[in-house]
Short mmCIF file of C-alpha atoms in Angstrom, two decimals:
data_model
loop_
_atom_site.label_atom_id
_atom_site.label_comp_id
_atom_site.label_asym_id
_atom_site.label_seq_id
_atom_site.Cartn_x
_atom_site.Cartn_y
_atom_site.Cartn_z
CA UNK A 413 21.30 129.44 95.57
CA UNK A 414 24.36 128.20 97.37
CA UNK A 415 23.95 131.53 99.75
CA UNK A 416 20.27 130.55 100.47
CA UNK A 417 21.42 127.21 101.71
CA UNK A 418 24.12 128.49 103.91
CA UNK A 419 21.80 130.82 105.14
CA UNK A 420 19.02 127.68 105.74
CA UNK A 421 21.72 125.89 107.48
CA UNK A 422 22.65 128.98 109.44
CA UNK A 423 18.87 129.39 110.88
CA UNK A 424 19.09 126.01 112.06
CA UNK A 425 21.29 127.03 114.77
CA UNK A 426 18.68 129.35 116.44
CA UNK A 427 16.78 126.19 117.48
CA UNK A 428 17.92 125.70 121.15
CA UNK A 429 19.54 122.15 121.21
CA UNK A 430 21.51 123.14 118.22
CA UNK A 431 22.53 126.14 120.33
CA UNK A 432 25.49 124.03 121.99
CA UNK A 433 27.79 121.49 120.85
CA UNK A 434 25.97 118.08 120.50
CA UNK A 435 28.56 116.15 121.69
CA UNK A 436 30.35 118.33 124.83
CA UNK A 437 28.15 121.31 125.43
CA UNK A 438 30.33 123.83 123.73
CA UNK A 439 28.31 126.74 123.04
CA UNK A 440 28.26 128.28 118.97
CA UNK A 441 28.84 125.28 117.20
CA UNK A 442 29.73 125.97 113.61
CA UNK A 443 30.90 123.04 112.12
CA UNK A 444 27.91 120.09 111.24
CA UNK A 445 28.22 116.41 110.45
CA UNK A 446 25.75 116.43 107.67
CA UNK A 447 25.09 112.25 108.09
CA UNK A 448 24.80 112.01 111.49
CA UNK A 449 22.69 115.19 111.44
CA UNK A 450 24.20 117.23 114.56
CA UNK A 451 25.79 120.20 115.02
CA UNK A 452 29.13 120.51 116.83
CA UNK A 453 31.84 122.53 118.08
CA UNK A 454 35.41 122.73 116.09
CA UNK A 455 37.59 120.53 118.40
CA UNK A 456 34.61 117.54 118.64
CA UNK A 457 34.49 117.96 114.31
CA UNK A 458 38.35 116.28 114.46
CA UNK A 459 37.16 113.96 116.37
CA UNK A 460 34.21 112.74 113.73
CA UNK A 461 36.94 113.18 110.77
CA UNK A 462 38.17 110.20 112.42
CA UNK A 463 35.61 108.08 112.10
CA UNK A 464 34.81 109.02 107.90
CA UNK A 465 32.32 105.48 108.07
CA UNK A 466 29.84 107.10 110.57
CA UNK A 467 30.39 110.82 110.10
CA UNK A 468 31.06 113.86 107.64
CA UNK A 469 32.01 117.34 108.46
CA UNK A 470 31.48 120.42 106.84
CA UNK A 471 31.81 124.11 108.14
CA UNK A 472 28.52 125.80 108.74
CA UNK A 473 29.44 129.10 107.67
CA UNK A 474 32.19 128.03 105.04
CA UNK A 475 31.45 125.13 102.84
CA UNK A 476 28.47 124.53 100.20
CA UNK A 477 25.40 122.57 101.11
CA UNK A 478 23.41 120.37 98.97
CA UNK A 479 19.63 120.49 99.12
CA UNK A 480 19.29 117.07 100.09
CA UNK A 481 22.17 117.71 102.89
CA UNK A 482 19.56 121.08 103.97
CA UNK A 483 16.88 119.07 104.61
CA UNK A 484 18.43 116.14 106.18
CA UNK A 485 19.99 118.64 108.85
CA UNK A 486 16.03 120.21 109.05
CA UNK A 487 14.88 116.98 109.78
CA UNK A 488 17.33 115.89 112.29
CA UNK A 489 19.17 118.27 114.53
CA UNK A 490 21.03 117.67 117.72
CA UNK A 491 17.76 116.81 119.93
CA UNK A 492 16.59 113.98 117.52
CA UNK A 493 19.82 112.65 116.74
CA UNK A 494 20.27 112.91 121.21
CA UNK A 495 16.74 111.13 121.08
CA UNK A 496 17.99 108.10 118.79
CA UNK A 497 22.16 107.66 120.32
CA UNK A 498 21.55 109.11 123.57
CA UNK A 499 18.33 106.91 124.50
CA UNK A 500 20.16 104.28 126.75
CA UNK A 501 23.05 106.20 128.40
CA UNK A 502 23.45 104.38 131.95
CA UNK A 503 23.39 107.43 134.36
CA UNK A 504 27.05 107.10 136.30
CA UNK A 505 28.35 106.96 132.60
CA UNK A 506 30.51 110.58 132.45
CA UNK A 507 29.62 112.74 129.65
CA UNK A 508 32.19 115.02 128.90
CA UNK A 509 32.23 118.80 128.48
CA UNK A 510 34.31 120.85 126.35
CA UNK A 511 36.80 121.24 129.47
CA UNK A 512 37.29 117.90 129.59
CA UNK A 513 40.62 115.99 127.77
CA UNK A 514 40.10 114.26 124.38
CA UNK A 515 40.37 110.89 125.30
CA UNK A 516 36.84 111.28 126.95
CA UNK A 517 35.61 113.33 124.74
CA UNK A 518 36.72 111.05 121.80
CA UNK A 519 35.38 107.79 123.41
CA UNK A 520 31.87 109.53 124.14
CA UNK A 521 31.86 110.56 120.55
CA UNK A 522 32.56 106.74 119.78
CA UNK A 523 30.43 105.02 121.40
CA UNK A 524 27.63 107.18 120.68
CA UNK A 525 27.92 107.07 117.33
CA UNK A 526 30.33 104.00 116.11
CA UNK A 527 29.90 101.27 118.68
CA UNK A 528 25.93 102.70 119.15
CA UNK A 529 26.65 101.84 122.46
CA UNK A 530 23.39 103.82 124.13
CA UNK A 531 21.66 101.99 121.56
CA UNK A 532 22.03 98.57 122.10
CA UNK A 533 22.91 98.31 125.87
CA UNK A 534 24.01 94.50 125.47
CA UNK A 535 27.41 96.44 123.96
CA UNK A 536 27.59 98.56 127.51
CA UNK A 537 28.58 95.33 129.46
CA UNK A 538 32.48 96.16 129.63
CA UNK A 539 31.66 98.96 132.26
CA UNK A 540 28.28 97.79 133.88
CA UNK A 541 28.53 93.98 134.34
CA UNK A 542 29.82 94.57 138.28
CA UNK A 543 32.88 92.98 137.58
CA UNK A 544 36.31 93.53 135.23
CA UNK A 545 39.74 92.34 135.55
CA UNK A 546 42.62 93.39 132.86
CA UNK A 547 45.82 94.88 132.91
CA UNK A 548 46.97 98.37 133.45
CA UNK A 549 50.40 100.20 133.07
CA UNK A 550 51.36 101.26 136.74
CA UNK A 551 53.73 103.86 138.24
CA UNK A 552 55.69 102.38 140.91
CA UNK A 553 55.62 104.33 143.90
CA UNK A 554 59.07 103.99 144.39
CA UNK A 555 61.27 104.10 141.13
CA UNK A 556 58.71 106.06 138.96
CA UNK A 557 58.83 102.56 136.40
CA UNK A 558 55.42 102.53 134.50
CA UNK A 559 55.00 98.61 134.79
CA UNK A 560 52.23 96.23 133.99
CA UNK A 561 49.78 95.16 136.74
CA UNK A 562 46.68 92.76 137.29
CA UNK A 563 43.48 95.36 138.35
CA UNK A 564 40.31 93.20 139.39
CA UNK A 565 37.25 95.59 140.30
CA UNK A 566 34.30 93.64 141.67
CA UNK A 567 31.17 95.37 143.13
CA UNK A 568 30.43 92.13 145.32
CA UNK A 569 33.45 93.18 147.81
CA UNK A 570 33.06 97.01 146.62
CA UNK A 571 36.78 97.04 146.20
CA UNK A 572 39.84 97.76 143.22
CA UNK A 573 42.63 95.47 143.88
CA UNK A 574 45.40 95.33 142.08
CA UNK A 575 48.48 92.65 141.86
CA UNK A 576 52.01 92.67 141.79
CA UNK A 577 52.32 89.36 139.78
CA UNK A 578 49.89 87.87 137.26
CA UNK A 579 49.52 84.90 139.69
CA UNK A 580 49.74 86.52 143.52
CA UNK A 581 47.26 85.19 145.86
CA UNK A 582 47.03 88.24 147.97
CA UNK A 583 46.40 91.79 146.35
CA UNK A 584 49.01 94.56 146.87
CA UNK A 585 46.25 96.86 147.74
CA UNK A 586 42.48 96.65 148.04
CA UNK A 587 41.12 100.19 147.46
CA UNK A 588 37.09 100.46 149.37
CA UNK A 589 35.00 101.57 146.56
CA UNK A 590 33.32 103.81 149.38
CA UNK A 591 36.80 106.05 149.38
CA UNK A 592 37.93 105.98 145.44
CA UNK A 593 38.02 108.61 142.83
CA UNK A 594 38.83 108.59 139.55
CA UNK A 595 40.17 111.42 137.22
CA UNK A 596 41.75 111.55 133.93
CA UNK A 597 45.17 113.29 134.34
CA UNK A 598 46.99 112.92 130.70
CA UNK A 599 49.51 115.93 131.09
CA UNK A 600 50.49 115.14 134.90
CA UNK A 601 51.04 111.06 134.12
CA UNK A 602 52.51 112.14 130.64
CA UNK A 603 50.18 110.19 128.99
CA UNK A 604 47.24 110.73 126.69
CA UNK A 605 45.21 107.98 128.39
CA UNK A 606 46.99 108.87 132.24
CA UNK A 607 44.18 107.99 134.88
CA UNK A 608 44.62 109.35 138.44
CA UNK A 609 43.50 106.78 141.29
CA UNK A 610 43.02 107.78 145.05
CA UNK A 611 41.43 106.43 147.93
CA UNK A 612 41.68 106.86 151.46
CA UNK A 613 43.88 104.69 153.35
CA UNK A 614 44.26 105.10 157.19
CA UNK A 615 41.96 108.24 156.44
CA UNK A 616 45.00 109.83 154.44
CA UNK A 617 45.37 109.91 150.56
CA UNK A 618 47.12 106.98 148.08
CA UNK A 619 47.51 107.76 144.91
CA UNK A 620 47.73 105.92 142.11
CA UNK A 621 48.58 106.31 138.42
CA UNK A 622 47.65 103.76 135.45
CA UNK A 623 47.18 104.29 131.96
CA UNK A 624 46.50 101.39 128.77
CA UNK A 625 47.75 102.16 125.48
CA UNK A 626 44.14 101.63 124.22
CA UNK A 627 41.84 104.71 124.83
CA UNK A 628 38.40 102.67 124.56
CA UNK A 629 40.04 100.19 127.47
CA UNK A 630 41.03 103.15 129.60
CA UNK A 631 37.60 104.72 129.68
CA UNK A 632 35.59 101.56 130.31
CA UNK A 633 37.78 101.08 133.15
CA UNK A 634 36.95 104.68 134.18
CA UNK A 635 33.15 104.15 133.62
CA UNK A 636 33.09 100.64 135.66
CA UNK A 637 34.66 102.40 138.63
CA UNK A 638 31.78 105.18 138.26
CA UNK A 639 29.32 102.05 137.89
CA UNK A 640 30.72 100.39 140.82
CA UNK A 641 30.66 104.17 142.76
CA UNK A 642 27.15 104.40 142.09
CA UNK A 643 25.47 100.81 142.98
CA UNK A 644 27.69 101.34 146.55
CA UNK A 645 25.73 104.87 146.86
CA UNK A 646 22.33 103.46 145.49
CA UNK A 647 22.28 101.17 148.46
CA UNK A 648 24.05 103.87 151.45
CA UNK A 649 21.36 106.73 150.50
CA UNK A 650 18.02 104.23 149.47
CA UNK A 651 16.06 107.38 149.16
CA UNK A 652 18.37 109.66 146.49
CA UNK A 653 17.78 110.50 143.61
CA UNK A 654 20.17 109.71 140.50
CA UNK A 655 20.50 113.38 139.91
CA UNK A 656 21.71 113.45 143.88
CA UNK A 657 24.27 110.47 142.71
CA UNK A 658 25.62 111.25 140.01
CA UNK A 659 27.69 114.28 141.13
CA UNK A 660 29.07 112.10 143.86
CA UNK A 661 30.51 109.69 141.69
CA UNK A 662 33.42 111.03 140.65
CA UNK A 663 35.31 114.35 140.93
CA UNK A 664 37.89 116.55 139.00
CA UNK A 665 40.20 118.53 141.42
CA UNK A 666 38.95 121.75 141.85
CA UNK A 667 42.34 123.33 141.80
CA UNK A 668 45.91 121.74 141.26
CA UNK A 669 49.90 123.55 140.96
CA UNK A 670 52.72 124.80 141.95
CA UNK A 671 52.98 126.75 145.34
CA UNK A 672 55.38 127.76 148.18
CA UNK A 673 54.92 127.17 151.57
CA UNK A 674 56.34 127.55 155.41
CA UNK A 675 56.00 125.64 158.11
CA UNK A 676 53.86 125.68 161.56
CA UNK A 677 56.17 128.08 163.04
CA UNK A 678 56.07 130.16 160.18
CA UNK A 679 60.07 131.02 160.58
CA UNK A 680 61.28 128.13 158.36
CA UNK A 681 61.90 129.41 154.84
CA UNK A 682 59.43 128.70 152.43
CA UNK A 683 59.38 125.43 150.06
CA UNK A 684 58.25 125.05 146.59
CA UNK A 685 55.34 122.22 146.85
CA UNK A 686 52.83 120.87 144.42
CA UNK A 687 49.29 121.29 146.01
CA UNK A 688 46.27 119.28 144.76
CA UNK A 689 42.58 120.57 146.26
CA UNK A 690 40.36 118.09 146.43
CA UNK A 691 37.22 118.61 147.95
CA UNK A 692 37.94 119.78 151.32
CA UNK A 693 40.91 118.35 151.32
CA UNK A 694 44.27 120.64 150.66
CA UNK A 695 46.94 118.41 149.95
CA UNK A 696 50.75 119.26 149.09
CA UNK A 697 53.63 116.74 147.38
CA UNK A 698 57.25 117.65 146.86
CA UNK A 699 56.45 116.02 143.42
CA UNK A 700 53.20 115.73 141.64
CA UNK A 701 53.88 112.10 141.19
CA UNK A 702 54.02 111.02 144.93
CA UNK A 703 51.75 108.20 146.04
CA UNK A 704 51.21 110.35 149.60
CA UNK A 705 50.88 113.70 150.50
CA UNK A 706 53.51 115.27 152.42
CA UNK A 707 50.55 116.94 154.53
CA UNK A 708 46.62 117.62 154.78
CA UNK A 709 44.48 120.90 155.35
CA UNK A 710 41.15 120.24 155.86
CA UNK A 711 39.46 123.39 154.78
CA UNK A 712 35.85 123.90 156.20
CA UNK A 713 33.22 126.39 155.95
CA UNK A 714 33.35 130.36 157.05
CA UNK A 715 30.51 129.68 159.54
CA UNK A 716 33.38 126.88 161.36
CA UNK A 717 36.09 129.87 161.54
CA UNK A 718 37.81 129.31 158.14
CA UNK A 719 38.85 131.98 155.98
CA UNK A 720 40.92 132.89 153.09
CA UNK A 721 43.23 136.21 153.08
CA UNK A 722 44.62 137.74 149.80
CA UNK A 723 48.37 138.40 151.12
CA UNK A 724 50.61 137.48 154.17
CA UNK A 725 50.83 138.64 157.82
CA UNK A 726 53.34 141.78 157.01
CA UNK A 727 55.75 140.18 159.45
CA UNK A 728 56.46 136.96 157.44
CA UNK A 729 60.29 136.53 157.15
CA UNK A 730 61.75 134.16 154.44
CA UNK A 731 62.10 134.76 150.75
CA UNK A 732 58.94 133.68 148.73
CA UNK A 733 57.37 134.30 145.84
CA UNK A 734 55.22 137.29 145.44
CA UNK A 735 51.00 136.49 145.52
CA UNK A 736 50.93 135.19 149.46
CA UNK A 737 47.49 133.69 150.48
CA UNK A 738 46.75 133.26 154.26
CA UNK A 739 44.64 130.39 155.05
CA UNK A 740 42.84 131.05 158.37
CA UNK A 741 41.63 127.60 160.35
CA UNK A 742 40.27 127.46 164.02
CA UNK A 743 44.08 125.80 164.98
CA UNK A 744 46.36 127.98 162.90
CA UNK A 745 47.25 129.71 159.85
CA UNK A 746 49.20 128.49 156.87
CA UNK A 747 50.78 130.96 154.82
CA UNK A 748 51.35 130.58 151.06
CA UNK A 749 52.61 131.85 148.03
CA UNK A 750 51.98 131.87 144.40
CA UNK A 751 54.54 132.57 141.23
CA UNK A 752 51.77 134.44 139.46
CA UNK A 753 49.28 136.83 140.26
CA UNK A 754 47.00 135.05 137.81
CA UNK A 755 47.42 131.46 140.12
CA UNK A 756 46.95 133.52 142.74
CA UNK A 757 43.79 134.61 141.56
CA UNK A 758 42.82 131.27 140.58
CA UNK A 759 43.90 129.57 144.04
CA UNK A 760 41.68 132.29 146.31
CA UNK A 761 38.80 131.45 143.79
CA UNK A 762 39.24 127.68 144.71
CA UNK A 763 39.30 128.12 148.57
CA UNK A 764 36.67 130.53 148.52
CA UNK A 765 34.13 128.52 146.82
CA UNK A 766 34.87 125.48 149.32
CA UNK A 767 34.59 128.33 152.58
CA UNK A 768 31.27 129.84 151.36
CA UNK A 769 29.48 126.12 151.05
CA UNK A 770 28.02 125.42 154.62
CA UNK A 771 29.60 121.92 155.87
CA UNK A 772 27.80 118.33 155.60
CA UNK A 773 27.26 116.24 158.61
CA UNK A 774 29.73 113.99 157.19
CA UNK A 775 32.52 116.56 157.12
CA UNK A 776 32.28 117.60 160.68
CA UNK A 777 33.22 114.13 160.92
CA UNK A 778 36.61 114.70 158.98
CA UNK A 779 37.28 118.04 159.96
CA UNK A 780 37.48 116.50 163.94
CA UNK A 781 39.65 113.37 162.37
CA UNK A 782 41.89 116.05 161.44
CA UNK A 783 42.10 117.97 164.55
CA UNK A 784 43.12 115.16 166.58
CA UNK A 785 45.84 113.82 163.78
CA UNK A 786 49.24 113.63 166.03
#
């Protein structure tokens, strides 16, 4: 009897929204909260243990199932449960894959199912009233001090400002909604909730780092900026789509680390740097933690003259490490090096995939800002 309902549980997962992960998309999901009704993927199961009121967790393949537990699963399943907690998700709210760190994936999980928060949208107004002001830990851009900082986001001025002191008049920044992005970085701020800030300022890239000790705070804040990002491109492009939008809203760098590098005269020895690729955009830091880049590479399509070369010229000079990648750009060449033949690997997939995709109108724009930096 016990095998039978294993087995009935089991044959649930052939339906095709049971196929992935209800909460990030992981595919084979073999663990099942039995009273929300959804199935889900190992690492999201911790994240119901935590919340005992709203969910239970048993192994699909491992631990006994009741009858009335069968058909409860039979009668729900993750497309009605996405149906009933899913029905009200604001589109520029992120939903998190399984790549994506827990934080997200643990306030996703929340508000679905604890706060009901795409149930009742009255509870969403944290992240889509158009306006929030609070208090975020800060690095300093000097001394590396975390310290504690008025933020005020309003969608009126499109802008993020933050302040040095509680009462200052006049912001230390103002940061154009039109030129921010967002992305959780826990490991490089050394922080589970670590947020990563940048904008454009003078057409080059600020960063900033923040995190608040309260996960739920840090990921409204996250979510607002997204809301904020997406009423400023509902009203530049009046004829997109939300599908078109959302993409644009915010982005995870599509490749970050450790490389070496020489300079424009390619004779200078090579320096360990810490590149960041965002977008188009090549940047390099002598520490991960610098509020500017110590240079740009815009990095355009093939069709423009860019290409990417496994390898160096063979007349490099200079000790490096081992993996070189040549970058090839109308102007020059910049000549690289990896530790590992695995980053390596990783790095050529990066540029490649930014080469191969034909240029926007837009970007011709940058790419000749570039050109005629001094």
């Amino acid at each position: 009897m016990a095998k039978e309902r294993r087995k009935a549980v089991l044959e649930l997962l052939q339906r095709p929204a049971n196929a992935r992960c209800a909460d990030c998309g992981a595919p084979d999901p073999d663990w099942a909260s039995y009273t929300l009704g959804v199935f889900i993927c190992l690492s999201c199961s911790g994240i119901h243990r935590n919340i005992p009121q709203v969910s239970k967790v048993k192994s699909v393949r491992l631990d006994a199932w009741e009858d009335a537990q069968v058909e409860f699963m039979t009668s729900r399943g993750n497309h009605v449960a996405r149906a009933t907690f899913e029905s009200k998700v604001p589109p520029f709210y992120y939903r998190p894959s399984a790549s994506d760190c827990q934080l997200l994936r643990e306030q996703w999980i929340r508000a679905k199912y604890e706060r009901q928060e795409f149930t009742h949208p009255e509870r969403q107004e944290p992240y889509s009233a158009g306006y929030r002001e609070g208090f975020l830990w800060k690095r300093g851009r000097d001394n590396g001090q975390f310290l504690s900082r008025k933020f005020v986001l309003t969608e009126r001025e499109g802008a993020l400002k933050y302040f040095n002191r509680s009462d200052a008049k006049e912001p230390k920044a103002i940061m154009k909604i039109e030129h921010l992005n967002a992305t959780f970085q826990p490991a490089k701020i050394g922080h589970p909730h670590g947020l990563q800030v940048t904008y454009l300022k003078d057409n080059s890239t600020r960063n900033i780092f923040v995190y608040h000790e309260d996960g739920k705070e840090m990921v409204d804040w996250f979510n607002a900026l997204r809301a904020a990002r997406f009423h400023y491109l509902q009203v530049a492009f009046p004829g997109a789509s939300d599908a078109d939008l959302v993409p644009k809203l915010s982005r995870n760098y599509l490749q970050e680390g450790y490389m070496e590098k020489t300079g424009p005269k390619q004779t200078e020895g090579f320096r360990k740097r810490w590149f960041t690729m965002d977008d188009r955009r090549l940047m390099y830091f002598k520490d991960p933690l610098d509020a500017f880049a110590r240079g740009e590479v815009f990095i355009g399509s093939r069709e423009s003259g860019y290409t990417v070369l496994d390898g160096l010229p063979p007349s490099t000079q200079g000790h490096h490490w081992p993996h070189g990648i040549t970058i090839v750009t109308p102007e020059r060449r910049f000549l690289l090096a990896c530790e590992t033949e695995s980053e390596q690997r990783a790095w050529m997939e990066a540029f490649r995939k930014v080469v191969d995709r034909p240029m926007l109108p837009q970007e011709y724009a940058v790419e000749a800002h570039f050109k005629h930096k001094p």
